[in-house]
Amino acid sequence: MTGPSETRLEVRNITKRFAGVTALADVSLDFRPGEVHAVIGENGAGKSTMMKILAGVQPPDEGQVLVDGQPVVIDSVETALDQGIALIHQELNLADNLDVGANIFLGREPTRFGLIDFRRIENESRKFLSMVGLEIEPRTLVRDLTIGLQQLVEIAKALSVDAGVLIMDEPTSSLSQHEAEALFKVIENLRGRGVTVIYISHRLREIQRLADRVSVLRDGQNAGGLQRDEINHDAMVSRMVGRDISQFYARTEHPIGTPVLRVNGLRTLMWPKHSSSFEIRAGEMVGLAGLVGAGRTETLRAIFGVDRPVAGTVSVDGVTVAPMNCRGAIDAGMALVPEDRKTEGLILESGIRTNVGLPGLARHQGFGGWMNRHQERVDSDKMIAEMNIKAANDRLAVQFLSGGNQQKVVIGKWLSMNPKVLLMDEPTRGVDIGAKQEIYRLMEELAQRGVAILFVSSEMEEVMSMSDRMLVMHEGRITGELTRDRFDEETIMQLATGSNS
Amino acid sequence: GCSSSSTDSKPGTAGVTADRPSVAYVTNGVASFWVIAESGVRQAGEEFGADVDVLMPAEGIGDQKRMIEDLITKGTDGIAISPIDPDNQTELINEAAKYSHVITHDSDAPASNRECYIGMDNYLAGRMCGQLIAEALPDGGKVAIFVGRLEQDNARRRRQGVIDEILGRSEDSSRFDPPDAEIKEGKWHLVGTFTDQFDRAQGKANAEDAMSRHSDLVCMVGLFAYNPPLMLEALGQAGKLGKIKVIAFDEADETLKGIVDGHVHGTIVQNPFEYGRQSVRVLAGLTQGKSLAELEIPENGFLNIPARQIRRDNVDEYWAELKKNLGEE
Amino acid sequence: MKKILGILGLLIFICVMTALMSDRFLTQYNIENLLRRSALFGILSIGAAFVIITAGIDLSIGSMVCLVGCLLPWMLVDQGFSVPVTLAIVAALSIGIGILHGTLITKLKLQPFVVTLCGLLFYRGLTRGIVQDQTQGFKGDYQSLRWLSQGQISLPGTDFGIPMPCVILLVIAVLAILLLNFTVYGRYMLALGRNETATRLSGINTDRITVLAYVICAGLSGLGGMLFVLDVGSAQPVDFGNFYELYAIAGAVLGGCSLRGGEGTIIGVVIGAAVMQVLKNTITLVDWIPTNIEYAVIGAVILGGVVADEAVKRYAAKRAAAGRAT
Amino acid sequence: MKKILGILGLLIFICVMTALMSDRFLTQYNIENLLRRSALFGILSIGAAFVIITAGIDLSIGSMVCLVGCLLPWMLVDQGFSVPVTLAIVAALSIGIGILHGTLITKLKLQPFVVTLCGLLFYRGLTRGIVQDQTQGFKGDYQSLRWLSQGQISLPGTDFGIPMPCVILLVIAVLAILLLNFTVYGRYMLALGRNETATRLSGINTDRITVLAYVICAGLSGLGGMLFVLDVGSAQPVDFGNFYELYAIAGAVLGGCSLRGGEGTIIGVVIGAAVMQVLKNTITLVDWIPTNIEYAVIGAVILGGVVADEAVKRYAAKRAAAGRAT
Ligand SMILES: Nc1ncnc2c1ncn2[C@@H]1O[C@H](COP(=O)(O)OP(=O)(O)OP(=O)(O)O)[C@@H](O)[C@H]1O
Ligand SMILES: Nc1ncnc2c1ncn2[C@@H]1O[C@H](COP(=O)(O)OP(=O)(O)OP(=O)(O)O)[C@@H](O)[C@H]1O
Ligand SMILES: O[C@@H]1[C@@H](O)[C@H](O)OC[C@H]1O
Ligand SMILES: [Mg+2]
Ligand SMILES: [Mg+2]
């Protein structure tokens, strides 16, 4: 179909197996210079596995990789870089004890007389940082940045490789629309310069906007491709899932009750001079919008007692929660689905049952802390069924689940506690379209049952579709409160960037 | 030195052969001193036709207990023990004595059922050491004592002997001056006893710090075999060899060389080679049914292998004898 | 179960080899000795295991053994305290130290390695200061108390007796298994050893659980120290319990605990502790192994054990992958 | 810079206090001694620091000191090897052991704690076996070699001399600083200590860097062992270098290395090592501090140091937050 001159990178008949699963089965793909090539598929479809093979992180079991028509063996990250292939990983990969500049050039430090050329690193880094719209000093320590900003650093790092093939595995999962726009400009620029950009995302709107071609993976197999003019939401969805997903955002009318969660004068350590106050009612779903680093995560964490706030009170059903630890928040009827499920939400090496049961153990413990294993099993069985978690059995370590299923486990562990207030930080981050829909359905069901939901989302579409009411944050304060009828992208963006305050 | 021997038992033959008695020699730690004893043991093994085994506990008293228990298990015919803490090991020794012949060496456990003690009187040896000090320093002065650890019975007795002798006190081995106390009496000023817990770098640092602390120090006494060489090192580096008198214990090469060179006034030597040799001789004899008297052990059950004072005049002779025992010459 | 197979195999292998090389190995007397020693070290290893399971470490075990081992006879013989008072003080001291460690680690966020390294130095120095470097012993007294270490419970119908420390270990091991596997505390320890943040965000007071682990470890170290001195009869502050933390940790690691936390079985740990005691016994019993290379043998066996374990795991993973893929 | 202020302050504090309590502290002789001892332990601590920075640990340092410390005189005096041959063997041995540790840790994925714990046991046992428990010494010979530890370079115009170990430490520290802060290797160590995956995914051969860290540590332990025995004059395999790994690690930790990896400054580490040597000196020089509580004092000071450090950090964070609020 394509001549060798037109193909920058090609994979032929790639197969990759892990203990228990065949992640890729006989997949062939080709990527051309100057195209943005989106690879989509459900969680666990094998997208990251394919990209890791291309980037030399892991070898394929079978199959061949060709660069510019020549077969090559990519057996290490170094060889991949030599071949001009750079990968922005799905997970953050930065050494946060080093500064931004050091991370951008990690592994490729310019040297003079065998010593690192710090001046050059600083100057060059600045260039790449500004390309992604990040106005920070290269000397800033990475650990002082939030996840979103770190993601931008990661992108700057990949840009600095000056690669012919740049792979981005869900680069926007922690970015809000504002930052994503900056990234899209970069991508367009790269395309203009003939760089091949392989782009992976679960946000189909982005793909529609960016991609020249789309390849779809399903259960580790190639499920076909879409050309520029065929790329639309429904086509992508039906290739990925094999069925039609209509009624994506499942919202129905239901009555909203009295205020359950009341936050009064809350000041967080990061933004101690700004206080925020608001309340969420029973059955109400409130979206918390804002740019990266606006302080949304901090607010949720302070409410749940993860970090001690500087000032302020939180009450549930009129009873003040001692904002000291999570136990107090849980006992008051709150639950938090944290931002990073792998480090904060799950015990990765433990089974589904253990994870789901963890918060409830205390509630069912017998004399001397005796564990009620029966209850634990009943709870987890119920959750697995209710949430439609796909797994061989409930003792399977959650590290082997797909992102969407992992997220469902995190939500499931809280549902068994019957919370009155559910706090969710980016509940659909990195989750595929099918699972997203299920999570939305769950949120809706909970709201109908009278649970008050406060959720953070960086995805404009999501926050606009799912919220009954929206709070917009900017630099640690709530700059606006919008009712559903006033939802509109421009207003939200203005409030989020603080440009009207 | 060479300590390999042809009398090691064969694998699997756990020393219960009828004709060849099996004898084990348990020390109180690991030291070159004991390596000399080991060659005595090996030599006697050949001489008296016994299978011998030398065990040096590296981890203190618990380790020694374990070794003795394992020897009981092995069915060893005779065990010679240098008890680390005789007061509290009586039971263990008695237990061993139920199954085999047990004697003590180097340090005694008089309250136990051991059949005899082979060694010297550490208190008296200390007094002999004191004589050397008085002899080297007729005008007295500041004296510092160095020793590995002070909770070991022989160390305490030696130190007390030294103190009692130079202060001209009566013989009473049950006296005990607290370790940190400075003792000023007449022309003598004992500035303290420095312990190093067998850490040699610390031992040397102690000697250095003692000189730092007391610029008018006139004498250093080292009570454990490895102390005098460390003191000599420190003195050499400080350029004070010969200026501060050194009185030693035991027969480390450096110590003997120091005597030859005039940097050490004298040393008290035990006879570890004989401790080893005599232990095997006696145990082999007891196993073969001989009585203590037949084995020439005095009535009081104490086979005295007396300490000797070595000065410049007899050092060459002694050194030659030592080398011969170690098979080095 | 599968996890302890490796270490159990190693133990059996060493026992069989030793029995082949020495006909005295399987004598009743030797077996009783081995049981007693393994039990004493097993108690320490169980303590170490709890801390290791929470991804911590306790380097102060040996010095705790020294502290309790010296203070017990000192209080009884030297100070003339009564047995109940002494035991109460020793227990309070051990638990107090555990609480101290746990608090420094959780509240001040100090690293366990650092806190317990200071403990290692401090408690020994403290002991030396208190007893003035004097050997502390029972001088033949306190036989009924010493029965705890030296006594035996005879098995009816045989003349074989189970050494008391073994009985004590048994009780402790059963309690430990119950705690670790059947109570919420054990579950919390395993969880926090794997992911402290996620556990805390699940509403668990991880600080309290961490403190609990250090209290268990210090408590068992204290108990161990007591049993050791009751067994040996006396203790010198300078070397009593020296290096025991390393034996305890090595036992736990051999028994399947990962220093990364979240993993470990009590039975494995007890077997791990036994392996080292049997090895030492082997070296003394078998004539042609020179005693002075004892450490070298132990080091080599531990390394061999973990290497073999790793190799088996990899092989199993490979087979599983191949098996499922076809 | 800020990071070493705390430990520097502690060192100065201890020195001033000791100088006030003992007029002998500031004598030339004592200062030279202190410089020499601090330098010897400083070399070990730098080695430990490299391993700790890569989030590893080396427990075998003391046994390496024993191995080299005993084998050096054994080869020279007992076996009659020439000086160059002996030095070459010692160097090859140290580096070889470093490579072995690094390889076991990277290729077999064994835990550093376990590998080097086995090393701790093995090398000491090996040494005891080789030299048959004999004390090994130079017997007054090899003065020119021993000048490396005992010599001094006199400062022109004064009668003060800088002890040779100090000069050696200086050279090593400068090289270490260059390596850690100005070359890619150092940067890779810092990066991998914090986030091994990220470093590997940046195309860096983290295995090789890890091995490098263990080689540096084993190499410096070997060098330290050599200088120690050249200084002391003799070594007994059973106790030479005992516990030195703990001193080395404590020095590194006091000097600002986090056992979690990715943090540490060479200067801080050297100061950390010096703190402990000065403390020991203090205890001997000041009459009213009983010598037997030495360990207790060191333990308390280390703990105090890290607690103070933590407190200062927290206070700074609070002030920063307060600053933002106004
Ligand atoms: N190292 C591994 N060991 C075992 N299984 C693995 C490993 N890496 C991936 N897998 C499995 O391979 C399959 C494909 O995973 P992959 O990460 O490629 O999916 P993905 O398409 O990137 O999904 P997502 O959208 O969630 O990122 C999944 O079933 C996953 O569990
Ligand atoms: N331009 C910036 N440079 C550096 N730090 C920033 C910047 N903007 C915001 N921050 C930091 O962002 C933090 C607020 O982060 P928080 O995680 O609460 O926000 P968020 O809205 O949830 O963002 P994210 O989506 O990244 O999680 C503050 O610590 C602030 O210092
Ligand atoms: O007991 C021994 C003692 O007699 C000798 O002087 O030094 C070494 C000790 O083990
Ligand atoms: Mg992926
Ligand atoms: Mg956030």
Short mmCIF file of N, CA, C and O in Angstrom, two decimals, chain A residues 17-22 301 304 306 325-327 330 336 338 342-351 353-354 358-359 361-362 365 368-373 376 395 413-414, chain C residues 177-188 190-205 208 260-263 316-318 320-326:
data_model
loop_
_atom_site.label_atom_id
_atom_site.label_comp_id
_atom_site.label_asym_id
_atom_site.label_seq_id
_atom_site.Cartn_x
_atom_site.Cartn_y
_atom_site.Cartn_z
N ARG A 17 3.63 -11.54 24.51
CA ARG A 17 2.86 -12.24 25.55
C ARG A 17 3.40 -11.91 26.93
O ARG A 17 4.61 -11.75 27.11
N PHE A 18 2.50 -11.80 27.87
CA PHE A 18 2.90 -11.73 29.27
C PHE A 18 2.27 -12.93 29.95
O PHE A 18 1.36 -13.55 29.40
N ALA A 19 2.78 -13.23 31.15
CA ALA A 19 2.19 -14.34 31.88
C ALA A 19 0.69 -14.15 31.91
O ALA A 19 0.19 -13.22 32.50
N GLY A 20 -0.04 -15.02 31.26
CA GLY A 20 -1.49 -14.94 31.36
C GLY A 20 -2.19 -14.23 30.21
O GLY A 20 -3.34 -14.50 29.92
N VAL A 21 -1.52 -13.28 29.56
CA VAL A 21 -2.21 -12.57 28.48
C VAL A 21 -1.32 -12.45 27.25
O VAL A 21 -0.11 -12.38 27.34
N THR A 22 -1.97 -12.41 26.13
CA THR A 22 -1.28 -12.04 24.89
C THR A 22 -1.64 -10.58 24.65
O THR A 22 -2.76 -10.25 24.30
N ARG A 301 -8.21 17.12 48.91
CA ARG A 301 -7.41 16.45 49.93
C ARG A 301 -7.63 17.08 51.30
O ARG A 301 -7.69 16.39 52.32
N PHE A 304 -10.92 15.95 52.75
CA PHE A 304 -10.90 14.55 53.18
C PHE A 304 -9.91 14.31 54.32
O PHE A 304 -9.80 13.21 54.83
N VAL A 306 -6.60 14.49 54.20
CA VAL A 306 -5.29 13.91 53.83
C VAL A 306 -4.19 14.87 54.24
O VAL A 306 -3.21 14.48 54.86
N ASN A 325 -7.64 13.51 59.99
CA ASN A 325 -7.25 12.32 59.26
C ASN A 325 -8.42 11.76 58.48
O ASN A 325 -9.58 12.11 58.70
N CYS A 326 -8.07 10.86 57.57
CA CYS A 326 -9.08 10.32 56.67
C CYS A 326 -10.13 9.53 57.43
O CYS A 326 -11.29 9.47 57.02
N ARG A 327 -9.71 8.91 58.52
CA ARG A 327 -10.68 8.09 59.27
C ARG A 327 -11.87 8.94 59.69
O ARG A 327 -13.02 8.54 59.56
N ILE A 330 -14.05 9.58 56.78
CA ILE A 330 -14.80 8.39 56.38
C ILE A 330 -15.95 8.14 57.35
O ILE A 330 -17.08 7.87 56.95
N LEU A 336 -13.05 9.41 49.10
CA LEU A 336 -12.25 10.12 48.11
C LEU A 336 -11.67 9.14 47.10
O LEU A 336 -11.01 8.19 47.45
N PRO A 338 -8.92 9.17 44.70
CA PRO A 338 -7.80 10.11 44.54
C PRO A 338 -7.35 10.26 43.09
O PRO A 338 -7.75 9.50 42.21
N LYS A 342 -2.78 4.64 41.11
CA LYS A 342 -1.73 3.66 41.38
C LYS A 342 -0.99 3.94 42.67
O LYS A 342 -0.62 3.02 43.39
N THR A 343 -0.71 5.21 42.94
CA THR A 343 0.06 5.48 44.15
C THR A 343 -0.83 5.79 45.35
O THR A 343 -0.41 5.63 46.48
N GLU A 344 -2.05 6.25 45.10
CA GLU A 344 -2.86 6.67 46.23
C GLU A 344 -4.13 5.86 46.42
O GLU A 344 -4.71 5.85 47.50
N GLY A 345 -4.55 5.17 45.36
CA GLY A 345 -5.85 4.51 45.46
C GLY A 345 -5.77 3.02 45.69
O GLY A 345 -6.69 2.44 46.26
N LEU A 346 -4.69 2.39 45.24
CA LEU A 346 -4.70 0.93 45.22
C LEU A 346 -3.45 0.35 45.87
O LEU A 346 -2.39 0.96 45.88
N ILE A 347 -3.62 -0.85 46.43
CA ILE A 347 -2.46 -1.65 46.81
C ILE A 347 -2.24 -2.57 45.60
O ILE A 347 -2.90 -3.60 45.46
N LEU A 348 -1.32 -2.18 44.73
CA LEU A 348 -1.23 -2.85 43.43
C LEU A 348 -1.00 -4.34 43.51
O LEU A 348 -1.51 -5.11 42.71
N GLU A 349 -0.20 -4.77 44.50
CA GLU A 349 0.14 -6.20 44.58
C GLU A 349 -0.96 -7.01 45.25
O GLU A 349 -0.88 -8.24 45.28
N SER A 350 -1.93 -6.35 45.81
CA SER A 350 -2.99 -7.08 46.49
C SER A 350 -4.16 -7.33 45.55
O SER A 350 -4.31 -6.67 44.53
N GLY A 351 -4.99 -8.27 45.95
CA GLY A 351 -6.10 -8.67 45.11
C GLY A 351 -7.25 -7.66 45.14
O GLY A 351 -7.27 -6.73 45.95
N ARG A 353 -10.28 -8.22 46.03
CA ARG A 353 -11.06 -8.35 47.26
C ARG A 353 -10.43 -7.55 48.38
O ARG A 353 -11.10 -6.81 49.10
N THR A 354 -9.12 -7.69 48.52
CA THR A 354 -8.42 -6.97 49.57
C THR A 354 -8.57 -5.47 49.40
O THR A 354 -8.81 -4.74 50.36
N LEU A 358 -10.65 -3.04 52.08
CA LEU A 358 -9.79 -2.33 53.03
C LEU A 358 -10.49 -1.28 53.89
O LEU A 358 -10.41 -1.33 55.12
N PRO A 359 -11.22 -0.32 53.30
CA PRO A 359 -11.80 0.70 54.18
C PRO A 359 -12.89 0.17 55.10
O PRO A 359 -13.13 0.74 56.16
N LEU A 361 -12.97 -2.84 56.61
CA LEU A 361 -12.57 -3.85 57.59
C LEU A 361 -12.87 -3.41 59.02
O LEU A 361 -13.37 -4.18 59.83
N ALA A 362 -12.54 -2.15 59.28
CA ALA A 362 -12.69 -1.65 60.65
C ALA A 362 -14.14 -1.74 61.08
O ALA A 362 -14.46 -2.05 62.23
N GLN A 365 -15.01 -5.39 62.03
CA GLN A 365 -14.09 -6.21 62.81
C GLN A 365 -14.74 -6.72 64.08
O GLN A 365 -15.62 -6.11 64.66
N GLY A 368 -11.04 -8.10 69.38
CA GLY A 368 -9.59 -8.18 69.20
C GLY A 368 -9.16 -7.90 67.78
O GLY A 368 -8.07 -8.29 67.37
N GLY A 369 -10.01 -7.23 67.03
CA GLY A 369 -9.63 -6.92 65.66
C GLY A 369 -9.82 -8.08 64.71
O GLY A 369 -9.31 -8.07 63.60
N TRP A 370 -10.53 -9.11 65.17
CA TRP A 370 -10.75 -10.28 64.32
C TRP A 370 -11.43 -9.86 63.02
O TRP A 370 -12.39 -9.11 63.02
N MET A 371 -10.88 -10.35 61.92
CA MET A 371 -11.33 -9.90 60.63
C MET A 371 -12.56 -10.69 60.18
O MET A 371 -12.57 -11.92 60.30
N ASN A 372 -13.53 -9.98 59.67
CA ASN A 372 -14.71 -10.65 59.16
C ASN A 372 -14.52 -10.95 57.68
O ASN A 372 -14.89 -10.17 56.80
N ARG A 373 -13.89 -12.10 57.42
CA ARG A 373 -13.56 -12.43 56.03
C ARG A 373 -14.80 -12.66 55.19
O ARG A 373 -14.81 -12.38 54.00
N GLU A 376 -16.09 -9.45 54.02
CA GLU A 376 -15.18 -8.91 53.01
C GLU A 376 -15.50 -9.52 51.64
O GLU A 376 -15.57 -8.84 50.63
N ARG A 395 -9.27 -12.52 43.60
CA ARG A 395 -7.99 -12.49 44.30
C ARG A 395 -6.88 -12.03 43.38
O ARG A 395 -5.73 -11.95 43.77
N LYS A 413 -14.34 0.32 46.21
CA LYS A 413 -14.00 0.18 47.62
C LYS A 413 -14.72 1.22 48.46
O LYS A 413 -14.97 1.01 49.64
N TRP A 414 -15.11 2.31 47.82
CA TRP A 414 -15.84 3.33 48.57
C TRP A 414 -17.35 3.09 48.56
O TRP A 414 -18.03 3.41 49.52
N ILE C 177 0.65 -15.62 63.74
CA ILE C 177 -0.09 -16.02 62.54
C ILE C 177 -1.52 -15.47 62.61
O ILE C 177 -2.03 -14.92 61.64
N LEU C 178 -2.11 -15.61 63.79
CA LEU C 178 -3.46 -15.08 63.94
C LEU C 178 -3.47 -13.58 63.68
O LEU C 178 -4.29 -13.07 62.91
N LEU C 179 -2.52 -12.89 64.30
CA LEU C 179 -2.48 -11.44 64.15
C LEU C 179 -2.27 -11.04 62.70
O LEU C 179 -2.98 -10.18 62.16
N LEU C 180 -1.34 -11.70 62.06
CA LEU C 180 -0.98 -11.28 60.71
C LEU C 180 -2.06 -11.63 59.69
O LEU C 180 -2.34 -10.87 58.78
N ASN C 181 -2.66 -12.79 59.86
CA ASN C 181 -3.54 -13.27 58.80
C ASN C 181 -5.03 -13.21 59.12
O ASN C 181 -5.85 -13.32 58.23
N PHE C 182 -5.34 -13.09 60.39
CA PHE C 182 -6.76 -13.17 60.73
C PHE C 182 -7.32 -11.94 61.41
O PHE C 182 -8.48 -11.93 61.77
N THR C 183 -6.49 -10.95 61.65
CA THR C 183 -7.04 -9.73 62.23
C THR C 183 -6.83 -8.57 61.27
O THR C 183 -6.00 -8.64 60.36
N VAL C 184 -7.58 -7.53 61.50
CA VAL C 184 -7.46 -6.36 60.63
C VAL C 184 -6.07 -5.73 60.77
O VAL C 184 -5.54 -5.17 59.81
N TYR C 185 -5.46 -5.84 61.95
CA TYR C 185 -4.14 -5.22 62.14
C TYR C 185 -3.12 -5.82 61.19
O TYR C 185 -2.33 -5.12 60.57
N GLY C 186 -3.14 -7.14 61.10
CA GLY C 186 -2.21 -7.80 60.19
C GLY C 186 -2.47 -7.37 58.76
O GLY C 186 -1.54 -7.06 58.00
N ARG C 187 -3.73 -7.33 58.40
CA ARG C 187 -4.08 -6.91 57.06
C ARG C 187 -3.57 -5.50 56.79
O ARG C 187 -3.01 -5.19 55.76
N TYR C 188 -3.73 -4.63 57.79
CA TYR C 188 -3.26 -3.25 57.64
C TYR C 188 -1.74 -3.21 57.49
O TYR C 188 -1.20 -2.42 56.71
N LEU C 190 0.26 -5.52 56.23
CA LEU C 190 0.62 -5.95 54.88
C LEU C 190 0.31 -4.85 53.87
O LEU C 190 1.10 -4.56 52.97
N ALA C 191 -0.86 -4.21 54.05
CA ALA C 191 -1.26 -3.17 53.11
C ALA C 191 -0.31 -1.98 53.18
O ALA C 191 0.15 -1.48 52.17
N LEU C 192 0.00 -1.56 54.38
CA LEU C 192 0.83 -0.35 54.48
C LEU C 192 2.25 -0.64 54.07
O LEU C 192 2.96 0.25 53.57
N GLY C 193 2.68 -1.89 54.25
CA GLY C 193 4.01 -2.24 53.76
C GLY C 193 4.10 -2.12 52.26
O GLY C 193 5.15 -1.85 51.70
N ARG C 194 2.98 -2.33 51.59
CA ARG C 194 3.00 -2.24 50.13
C ARG C 194 2.75 -0.83 49.63
O ARG C 194 3.35 -0.38 48.68
N ASN C 195 1.81 -0.15 50.25
CA ASN C 195 1.50 1.20 49.81
C ASN C 195 0.92 1.98 50.97
O ASN C 195 -0.27 1.91 51.27
N GLU C 196 1.80 2.73 51.60
CA GLU C 196 1.43 3.45 52.80
C GLU C 196 0.35 4.50 52.49
O GLU C 196 -0.63 4.61 53.22
N THR C 197 0.55 5.23 51.40
CA THR C 197 -0.39 6.31 51.08
C THR C 197 -1.79 5.76 50.85
O THR C 197 -2.76 6.26 51.42
N ALA C 198 -1.87 4.74 50.00
CA ALA C 198 -3.19 4.21 49.69
C ALA C 198 -3.86 3.67 50.95
O ALA C 198 -5.07 3.80 51.13
N THR C 199 -3.06 3.10 51.83
CA THR C 199 -3.63 2.58 53.07
C THR C 199 -4.14 3.71 53.94
O THR C 199 -5.23 3.63 54.50
N ARG C 200 -3.36 4.76 54.03
CA ARG C 200 -3.80 5.89 54.85
C ARG C 200 -5.06 6.52 54.25
O ARG C 200 -6.01 6.83 54.96
N LEU C 201 -5.09 6.64 52.94
CA LEU C 201 -6.27 7.23 52.30
C LEU C 201 -7.49 6.33 52.40
O LEU C 201 -8.59 6.74 52.10
N SER C 202 -7.28 5.07 52.78
CA SER C 202 -8.43 4.20 53.01
C SER C 202 -8.94 4.33 54.43
O SER C 202 -9.73 3.52 54.90
N GLY C 203 -8.45 5.33 55.13
CA GLY C 203 -8.98 5.61 56.45
C GLY C 203 -8.30 4.86 57.57
O GLY C 203 -8.82 4.78 58.68
N ILE C 204 -7.14 4.29 57.26
CA ILE C 204 -6.46 3.51 58.29
C ILE C 204 -5.40 4.37 58.95
O ILE C 204 -4.65 5.09 58.27
N ASN C 205 -5.37 4.32 60.25
CA ASN C 205 -4.38 5.09 60.98
C ASN C 205 -3.05 4.36 60.86
O ASN C 205 -2.67 3.57 61.71
N ARG C 208 -0.48 4.42 63.72
CA ARG C 208 -0.69 3.53 64.86
C ARG C 208 -0.25 2.10 64.53
O ARG C 208 0.34 1.41 65.35
N ARG C 260 11.28 -4.83 50.94
CA ARG C 260 10.45 -3.79 50.33
C ARG C 260 9.08 -3.73 51.00
O ARG C 260 8.28 -2.86 50.71
N GLY C 261 8.83 -4.70 51.88
CA GLY C 261 7.59 -4.64 52.64
C GLY C 261 6.45 -5.43 52.03
O GLY C 261 6.50 -5.82 50.86
N GLY C 262 5.43 -5.69 52.86
CA GLY C 262 4.20 -6.28 52.36
C GLY C 262 4.22 -7.77 52.13
O GLY C 262 3.24 -8.32 51.62
N GLU C 263 5.31 -8.42 52.48
CA GLU C 263 5.39 -9.85 52.21
C GLU C 263 6.01 -10.60 53.38
O GLU C 263 6.95 -10.13 53.99
N ALA C 316 9.60 -20.46 37.17
CA ALA C 316 8.15 -20.66 37.28
C ALA C 316 7.41 -19.65 36.41
O ALA C 316 6.47 -19.98 35.68
N ALA C 317 7.88 -18.39 36.47
CA ALA C 317 7.22 -17.34 35.67
C ALA C 317 7.32 -17.66 34.19
O ALA C 317 6.36 -17.52 33.44
N LYS C 318 8.51 -18.12 33.78
CA LYS C 318 8.71 -18.47 32.37
C LYS C 318 7.77 -19.58 31.96
O LYS C 318 7.14 -19.54 30.92
N ALA C 320 5.02 -20.48 33.36
CA ALA C 320 3.63 -20.03 33.36
C ALA C 320 3.33 -19.28 32.07
O ALA C 320 2.30 -19.50 31.43
N ALA C 321 4.25 -18.42 31.67
CA ALA C 321 4.04 -17.64 30.45
C ALA C 321 3.93 -18.56 29.25
O ALA C 321 3.01 -18.44 28.43
N ALA C 322 4.86 -19.49 29.17
CA ALA C 322 4.85 -20.40 28.04
C ALA C 322 3.58 -21.24 28.05
O ALA C 322 2.93 -21.44 27.03
N GLY C 323 3.24 -21.72 29.23
CA GLY C 323 2.07 -22.59 29.36
C GLY C 323 0.79 -21.90 28.92
O GLY C 323 0.01 -22.45 28.16
N ARG C 324 0.63 -20.66 29.36
CA ARG C 324 -0.63 -19.99 29.06
C ARG C 324 -0.70 -19.52 27.61
O ARG C 324 -1.76 -19.40 27.05
N ALA C 325 0.49 -19.23 27.06
CA ALA C 325 0.48 -18.68 25.71
C ALA C 325 0.11 -19.73 24.68
O ALA C 325 -0.42 -19.42 23.63
N THR C 326 0.37 -21.00 24.98
CA THR C 326 0.09 -22.03 23.99
C THR C 326 -1.34 -22.52 24.11
O THR C 326 -1.95 -22.45 25.16
#
